[in-house]
Amino acid sequence: MAAIIDGKAIAKDIRTELKEEIDAMKAAGTTPGLAVVIVGDDPASHTYVNSKEKSSKEIGIYSEVHRFPADFTEEALLEKVDELNRDKNIHGILVQLPLPKHISEDKVIDAISPEKDVDGFHPVNVGKMVIGKDSFYSCTPYGIMKMLEKEHISLEGKHVVVIGRSNIVGKPAALLSLMNNATVTICHSRTKDLAAITRQADVVIAAVGIPNYVTADHLKPGAVVIDVGINRNEEGKLCGDVDFNSAKEVAGAITPVPGGVGPMTITMLLYNTVKSAKAFAAK
Ligand code: GUN
């Protein structure tokens, strides 16, 4: 039976540490500020944004949410981003994705100042990560790294198999694992005989977006299994990319869904916002 990695508890600990840090920063004259921009009326996106706002306020981050209708123009959005780039009270800018089809996500991400890109999506920050430099790292994969660190699971010399190659999760998860001295394999939808590869993994990071895709048959006994998936099964119940019930019998440690990686993502957004405010305060 695998140990269950409690992402919710780890996230709570980190948020408590951040709150203490923010209290000290406030006493020294800096309040970290986060601006979130959302365009359109996708209900899931609004839920995420509300949660980001609530979590920010809970630990003392100054938080602004700018909500715009679905027909908001690209030009107006770029103007808003520019205004936030120049706003001295704002240290982190997040434009919630996806954006309506008439707006270029690339153009908007490019417009965010890399110094305020707490999502870690700007090509400058992605490029810095690729060459092993400190930058803002994408929150979900960074949250996975922090979670492993808090659980004293070292990636040094381990074989990490990442399933999924998205710019937001798969690719940065692979790069951050590499930065932590893992041997890394990236698998995806075109990979042949996935199970033969994942069975060699010491750590499996599943980010495919398909419910119960990874089963016990994919795992080496004792492997660490990180489930990034947030899916709904046929009964409408939240489930991950990993078949938790079978996998937990083979794995050494496993993250549940919900309560695993999920709570770490917003935590790292808060972490990056504090990091940005510290960098601005040190200028
Ligand atoms: N949409 C889904 N996840 C994310 C995220 O981490 N950041 C942004 N900006 N949009 C998202």
GROMACS .gro file of C-alpha atoms and ligand atoms in nm:
model
  294
    1MET     CA    1   0.000   0.000   0.000
    2ALA     CA    2   0.141   0.334  -0.107
    3ALA     CA    3   0.190   0.631   0.123
    4ILE     CA    4  -0.061   0.902   0.033
    5ILE     CA    5   0.102   1.239  -0.035
    6ASP     CA    6  -0.120   1.501   0.128
    7GLY     CA    7  -0.095   1.802  -0.104
    8LYS     CA    8  -0.353   1.993   0.093
    9ALA     CA    9  -0.147   1.973   0.414
   10ILE     CA   10   0.179   2.061   0.235
   11ALA     CA   11   0.008   2.357   0.065
   12LYS     CA   12  -0.124   2.476   0.400
   13ASP     CA   13   0.225   2.464   0.556
   14ILE     CA   14   0.375   2.664   0.269
   15ARG     CA   15   0.094   2.921   0.286
   16THR     CA   16   0.155   2.964   0.661
   17GLU     CA   17   0.525   3.024   0.588
   18LEU     CA   18   0.433   3.273   0.316
   19LYS     CA   19   0.195   3.460   0.545
   20GLU     CA   20   0.474   3.510   0.799
   21GLU     CA   21   0.701   3.636   0.525
   22ILE     CA   22   0.432   3.874   0.397
   23ASP     CA   23   0.373   4.011   0.749
   24ALA     CA   24   0.745   4.092   0.772
   25MET     CA   25   0.744   4.249   0.424
   26LYS     CA   26   0.445   4.465   0.515
   27ALA     CA   27   0.621   4.583   0.828
   28ALA     CA   28   0.912   4.684   0.604
   29GLY     CA   29   0.680   4.875   0.369
   30THR     CA   30   0.600   4.632   0.084
   31THR     CA   31   0.268   4.458   0.031
   32PRO     CA   32   0.288   4.192  -0.243
   33GLY     CA   33   0.023   4.264  -0.508
   34LEU     CA   34  -0.135   4.026  -0.759
   35ALA     CA   35  -0.359   4.124  -1.050
   36VAL     CA   36  -0.569   3.857  -1.217
   37VAL     CA   37  -0.739   3.929  -1.549
   38ILE     CA   38  -1.023   3.718  -1.685
   39VAL     CA   39  -1.209   3.761  -2.013
   40GLY     CA   40  -1.538   3.587  -2.090
   41ASP     CA   41  -1.772   3.375  -1.885
   42ASP     CA   42  -1.628   3.023  -1.869
   43PRO     CA   43  -1.758   2.897  -1.532
   44ALA     CA   44  -1.454   2.681  -1.451
   45SER     CA   45  -1.219   2.975  -1.516
   46HIS     CA   46  -1.427   3.201  -1.292
   47THR     CA   47  -1.413   2.939  -1.015
   48TYR     CA   48  -1.032   2.922  -1.046
   49VAL     CA   49  -0.999   3.301  -1.044
   50ASN     CA   50  -1.222   3.338  -0.739
   51SER     CA   51  -1.015   3.077  -0.562
   52LYS     CA   52  -0.691   3.261  -0.652
   53GLU     CA   53  -0.836   3.586  -0.514
   54LYS     CA   54  -0.954   3.424  -0.190
   55SER     CA   55  -0.623   3.243  -0.133
   56SER     CA   56  -0.426   3.563  -0.196
   57LYS     CA   57  -0.631   3.762   0.052
   58GLU     CA   58  -0.610   3.489   0.316
   59ILE     CA   59  -0.234   3.528   0.341
   60GLY     CA   60  -0.229   3.908   0.309
   61ILE     CA   61  -0.151   3.958  -0.060
   62TYR     CA   62  -0.317   4.266  -0.213
   63SER     CA   63  -0.539   4.124  -0.483
   64GLU     CA   64  -0.719   4.276  -0.781
   65VAL     CA   65  -0.941   4.087  -1.024
   66HIS     CA   66  -1.025   4.251  -1.356
   67ARG     CA   67  -1.327   4.081  -1.516
   68PHE     CA   68  -1.414   4.162  -1.878
   69PRO     CA   69  -1.692   4.040  -2.109
   70ALA     CA   70  -1.632   3.782  -2.385
   71ASP     CA   71  -1.635   4.053  -2.655
   72PHE     CA   72  -1.353   4.253  -2.491
   73THR     CA   73  -1.101   4.339  -2.764
   74GLU     CA   74  -0.743   4.219  -2.787
   75GLU     CA   75  -0.629   4.580  -2.807
   76ALA     CA   76  -0.809   4.672  -2.484
   77LEU     CA   77  -0.665   4.367  -2.309
   78LEU     CA   78  -0.312   4.454  -2.421
   79GLU     CA   79  -0.369   4.806  -2.291
   80LYS     CA   80  -0.484   4.666  -1.954
   81VAL     CA   81  -0.174   4.446  -1.932
   82ASP     CA   82   0.045   4.745  -2.008
   83GLU     CA   83  -0.126   4.947  -1.734
   84LEU     CA   84  -0.062   4.663  -1.485
   85ASN     CA   85   0.300   4.636  -1.601
   86ARG     CA   86   0.345   4.999  -1.492
   87ASP     CA   87   0.143   4.972  -1.167
   88LYS     CA   88   0.381   4.995  -0.868
   89ASN     CA   89   0.135   4.815  -0.636
   90ILE     CA   90   0.126   4.509  -0.861
   91HIS     CA   91   0.408   4.253  -0.857
   92GLY     CA   92   0.233   3.964  -1.027
   93ILE     CA   93   0.007   3.959  -1.334
   94LEU     CA   94  -0.193   3.656  -1.436
   95VAL     CA   95  -0.419   3.646  -1.739
   96GLN     CA   96  -0.647   3.348  -1.699
   97LEU     CA   97  -0.640   3.107  -1.994
   98PRO     CA   98  -0.809   3.009  -2.219
   99LEU     CA   99  -0.892   3.345  -2.376
  100PRO     CA  100  -1.176   3.394  -2.626
  101LYS     CA  101  -1.079   3.285  -2.979
  102HIS     CA  102  -1.049   3.639  -3.120
  103ILE     CA  103  -0.762   3.715  -2.878
  104SER     CA  104  -0.410   3.582  -2.937
  105GLU     CA  105  -0.288   3.416  -2.616
  106ASP     CA  106   0.070   3.439  -2.739
  107LYS     CA  107   0.043   3.815  -2.793
  108VAL     CA  108  -0.105   3.867  -2.447
  109ILE     CA  109   0.153   3.649  -2.269
  110ASP     CA  110   0.431   3.828  -2.460
  111ALA     CA  111   0.291   4.161  -2.339
  112ILE     CA  112   0.322   4.073  -1.969
  113SER     CA  113   0.644   4.204  -1.819
  114PRO     CA  114   0.866   3.896  -1.755
  115GLU     CA  115   0.939   4.047  -1.412
  116LYS     CA  116   0.568   4.020  -1.321
  117ASP     CA  117   0.493   3.694  -1.503
  118VAL     CA  118   0.409   3.488  -1.194
  119ASP     CA  119   0.252   3.217  -1.416
  120GLY     CA  120   0.595   3.155  -1.571
  121PHE     CA  121   0.446   3.149  -1.921
  122HIS     CA  122   0.647   3.431  -2.082
  123PRO     CA  123   0.906   3.304  -2.334
  124VAL     CA  124   1.180   3.488  -2.140
  125ASN     CA  125   1.100   3.293  -1.823
  126VAL     CA  126   1.058   2.966  -2.014
  127GLY     CA  127   1.393   3.028  -2.184
  128LYS     CA  128   1.566   3.098  -1.853
  129MET     CA  129   1.429   2.772  -1.715
  130VAL     CA  130   1.561   2.582  -2.018
  131ILE     CA  131   1.914   2.712  -1.957
  132GLY     CA  132   1.888   2.635  -1.585
  133LYS     CA  133   1.857   2.994  -1.463
  134ASP     CA  134   1.633   3.118  -1.187
  135SER     CA  135   1.304   3.257  -1.322
  136PHE     CA  136   0.933   3.222  -1.257
  137TYR     CA  137   0.846   2.857  -1.306
  138SER     CA  138   0.501   2.739  -1.412
  139CYS     CA  139   0.299   2.686  -1.095
  140THR     CA  140   0.178   2.326  -1.132
  141PRO     CA  141   0.515   2.165  -1.212
  142TYR     CA  142   0.689   2.389  -0.960
  143GLY     CA  143   0.431   2.278  -0.704
  144ILE     CA  144   0.517   1.916  -0.781
  145MET     CA  145   0.886   1.986  -0.718
  146LYS     CA  146   0.810   2.161  -0.387
  147MET     CA  147   0.582   1.877  -0.285
  148LEU     CA  148   0.852   1.616  -0.351
  149GLU     CA  149   1.104   1.830  -0.163
  150LYS     CA  150   0.870   1.859   0.138
  151GLU     CA  151   0.820   1.480   0.132
  152HIS     CA  152   1.201   1.430   0.122
  153ILE     CA  153   1.176   1.253  -0.213
  154SER     CA  154   1.496   1.340  -0.398
  155LEU     CA  155   1.504   1.322  -0.780
  156GLU     CA  156   1.885   1.291  -0.786
  157GLY     CA  157   1.973   1.014  -1.035
  158LYS     CA  158   1.612   0.894  -1.049
  159HIS     CA  159   1.429   0.808  -1.368
  160VAL     CA  160   1.134   1.047  -1.399
  161VAL     CA  161   0.880   0.964  -1.670
  162VAL     CA  162   0.649   1.253  -1.758
  163ILE     CA  163   0.334   1.166  -1.950
  164GLY     CA  164   0.218   1.475  -2.137
  165ARG     CA  165   0.404   1.751  -2.322
  166SER     CA  166   0.200   2.067  -2.266
  167ASN     CA  167   0.380   2.399  -2.228
  168ILE     CA  168   0.213   2.454  -1.890
  169VAL     CA  169   0.276   2.117  -1.725
  170GLY     CA  170   0.454   1.838  -1.916
  171LYS     CA  171   0.749   2.027  -2.063
  172PRO     CA  172   0.828   2.235  -1.752
  173ALA     CA  173   0.783   1.927  -1.527
  174ALA     CA  174   1.048   1.752  -1.737
  175LEU     CA  175   1.285   2.051  -1.728
  176LEU     CA  176   1.251   2.107  -1.353
  177SER     CA  177   1.311   1.734  -1.293
  178LEU     CA  178   1.624   1.761  -1.507
  179MET     CA  179   1.732   2.064  -1.305
  180ASN     CA  180   1.701   1.839  -0.999
  181ASN     CA  181   1.939   1.587  -1.159
  182ALA     CA  182   1.681   1.331  -1.268
  183THR     CA  183   1.709   1.123  -1.584
  184VAL     CA  184   1.399   1.228  -1.774
  185THR     CA  185   1.176   1.068  -2.035
  186ILE     CA  186   0.882   1.255  -2.187
  187CYS     CA  187   0.596   1.041  -2.317
  188HIS     CA  188   0.282   1.160  -2.495
  189SER     CA  189  -0.017   1.051  -2.699
  190ARG     CA  190   0.203   0.915  -2.983
  191THR     CA  191   0.435   0.717  -2.756
  192LYS     CA  192   0.446   0.347  -2.840
  193ASP     CA  193   0.413   0.094  -2.555
  194LEU     CA  194   0.380   0.353  -2.281
  195ALA     CA  195   0.361   0.092  -2.005
  196ALA     CA  196   0.703  -0.053  -2.100
  197ILE     CA  197   0.853   0.293  -2.043
  198THR     CA  198   0.662   0.391  -1.731
  199ARG     CA  199   0.749   0.055  -1.570
  200GLN     CA  200   1.111   0.175  -1.570
  201ALA     CA  201   1.021   0.493  -1.383
  202ASP     CA  202   1.112   0.572  -1.025
  203VAL     CA  203   0.873   0.866  -1.051
  204VAL     CA  204   0.574   0.895  -1.287
  205ILE     CA  205   0.421   1.238  -1.348
  206ALA     CA  206   0.088   1.191  -1.523
  207ALA     CA  207  -0.044   1.497  -1.706
  208VAL     CA  208  -0.248   1.361  -1.996
  209GLY     CA  209  -0.602   1.470  -1.912
  210ILE     CA  210  -0.756   1.125  -1.957
  211PRO     CA  211  -0.935   0.969  -1.658
  212ASN     CA  212  -0.770   0.659  -1.510
  213TYR     CA  213  -0.516   0.638  -1.795
  214VAL     CA  214  -0.232   0.512  -1.576
  215THR     CA  215  -0.300   0.182  -1.401
  216ALA     CA  216  -0.107  -0.056  -1.175
  217ASP     CA  217   0.027  -0.228  -1.491
  218HIS     CA  218   0.217   0.090  -1.578
  219LEU     CA  219   0.414   0.097  -1.254
  220LYS     CA  220   0.728  -0.048  -1.105
  221PRO     CA  221   0.667  -0.159  -0.745
  222GLY     CA  222   0.752   0.128  -0.509
  223ALA     CA  223   0.733   0.401  -0.775
  224VAL     CA  224   0.627   0.754  -0.678
  225VAL     CA  225   0.314   0.853  -0.869
  226ILE     CA  226   0.220   1.218  -0.919
  227ASP     CA  227  -0.125   1.268  -1.067
  228VAL     CA  228  -0.180   1.607  -1.232
  229GLY     CA  229  -0.515   1.518  -1.392
  230ILE     CA  230  -0.838   1.693  -1.300
  231ASN     CA  231  -1.109   1.502  -1.487
  232ARG     CA  232  -1.469   1.402  -1.436
  233ASN     CA  233  -1.555   1.033  -1.467
  234GLU     CA  234  -1.885   0.894  -1.605
  235GLU     CA  235  -2.058   0.960  -1.273
  236GLY     CA  236  -1.938   1.322  -1.278
  237LYS     CA  237  -1.696   1.258  -0.994
  238LEU     CA  238  -1.358   1.433  -0.986
  239CYS     CA  239  -1.076   1.194  -1.081
  240GLY     CA  240  -0.716   1.209  -1.194
  241ASP     CA  241  -0.519   1.056  -1.482
  242VAL     CA  242  -0.421   0.767  -1.255
  243ASP     CA  243  -0.644   0.476  -1.156
  244PHE     CA  244  -0.584   0.547  -0.789
  245ASN     CA  245  -0.732   0.224  -0.652
  246SER     CA  246  -0.512  -0.009  -0.856
  247ALA     CA  247  -0.204   0.216  -0.857
  248LYS     CA  248  -0.192   0.256  -0.479
  249GLU     CA  249  -0.140  -0.120  -0.440
  250VAL     CA  250   0.185  -0.104  -0.642
  251ALA     CA  251   0.318   0.248  -0.588
  252GLY     CA  252   0.542   0.352  -0.299
  253ALA     CA  253   0.380   0.694  -0.273
  254ILE     CA  254   0.094   0.854  -0.462
  255THR     CA  255  -0.094   1.184  -0.481
  256PRO     CA  256  -0.475   1.169  -0.460
  257VAL     CA  257  -0.723   1.369  -0.669
  258PRO     CA  258  -0.855   1.590  -0.522
  259GLY     CA  259  -0.610   1.692  -0.248
  260GLY     CA  260  -0.281   1.617  -0.422
  261VAL     CA  261  -0.123   1.843  -0.684
  262GLY     CA  262  -0.427   2.075  -0.709
  263PRO     CA  263  -0.376   2.273  -0.386
  264MET     CA  264  -0.008   2.320  -0.474
  265THR     CA  265  -0.077   2.512  -0.796
  266ILE     CA  266  -0.235   2.819  -0.635
  267THR     CA  267   0.019   2.797  -0.352
  268MET     CA  268   0.302   2.840  -0.601
  269LEU     CA  269   0.123   3.134  -0.760
  270LEU     CA  270   0.126   3.298  -0.417
  271TYR     CA  271   0.490   3.192  -0.374
  272ASN     CA  272   0.587   3.348  -0.709
  273THR     CA  273   0.400   3.669  -0.622
  274VAL     CA  274   0.592   3.701  -0.295
  275LYS     CA  275   0.917   3.622  -0.479
  276SER     CA  276   0.841   3.897  -0.731
  277ALA     CA  277   0.754   4.153  -0.460
  278LYS     CA  278   1.083   4.071  -0.285
  279ALA     CA  279   1.276   4.126  -0.609
  280PHE     CA  280   1.102   4.461  -0.667
  281ALA     CA  281   1.164   4.567  -0.305
  282ALA     CA  282   1.536   4.486  -0.342
  283LYS     CA  283   1.576   4.717  -0.645
  284GUN     N1  284  -0.583   2.815  -1.693
  284GUN     C1  285  -0.569   2.693  -1.638
  284GUN     N2  286  -0.460   2.690  -1.559
  284GUN     C2  287  -0.404   2.811  -1.566
  284GUN     C3  288  -0.289   2.870  -1.505
  284GUN     O1  289  -0.213   2.807  -1.430
  284GUN     N3  290  -0.265   3.000  -1.536
  284GUN     C4  291  -0.345   3.070  -1.621
  284GUN     N4  292  -0.312   3.196  -1.647
  284GUN     N5  293  -0.451   3.019  -1.679
  284GUN     C5  294  -0.480   2.891  -1.651
   0.00000   0.00000   0.00000
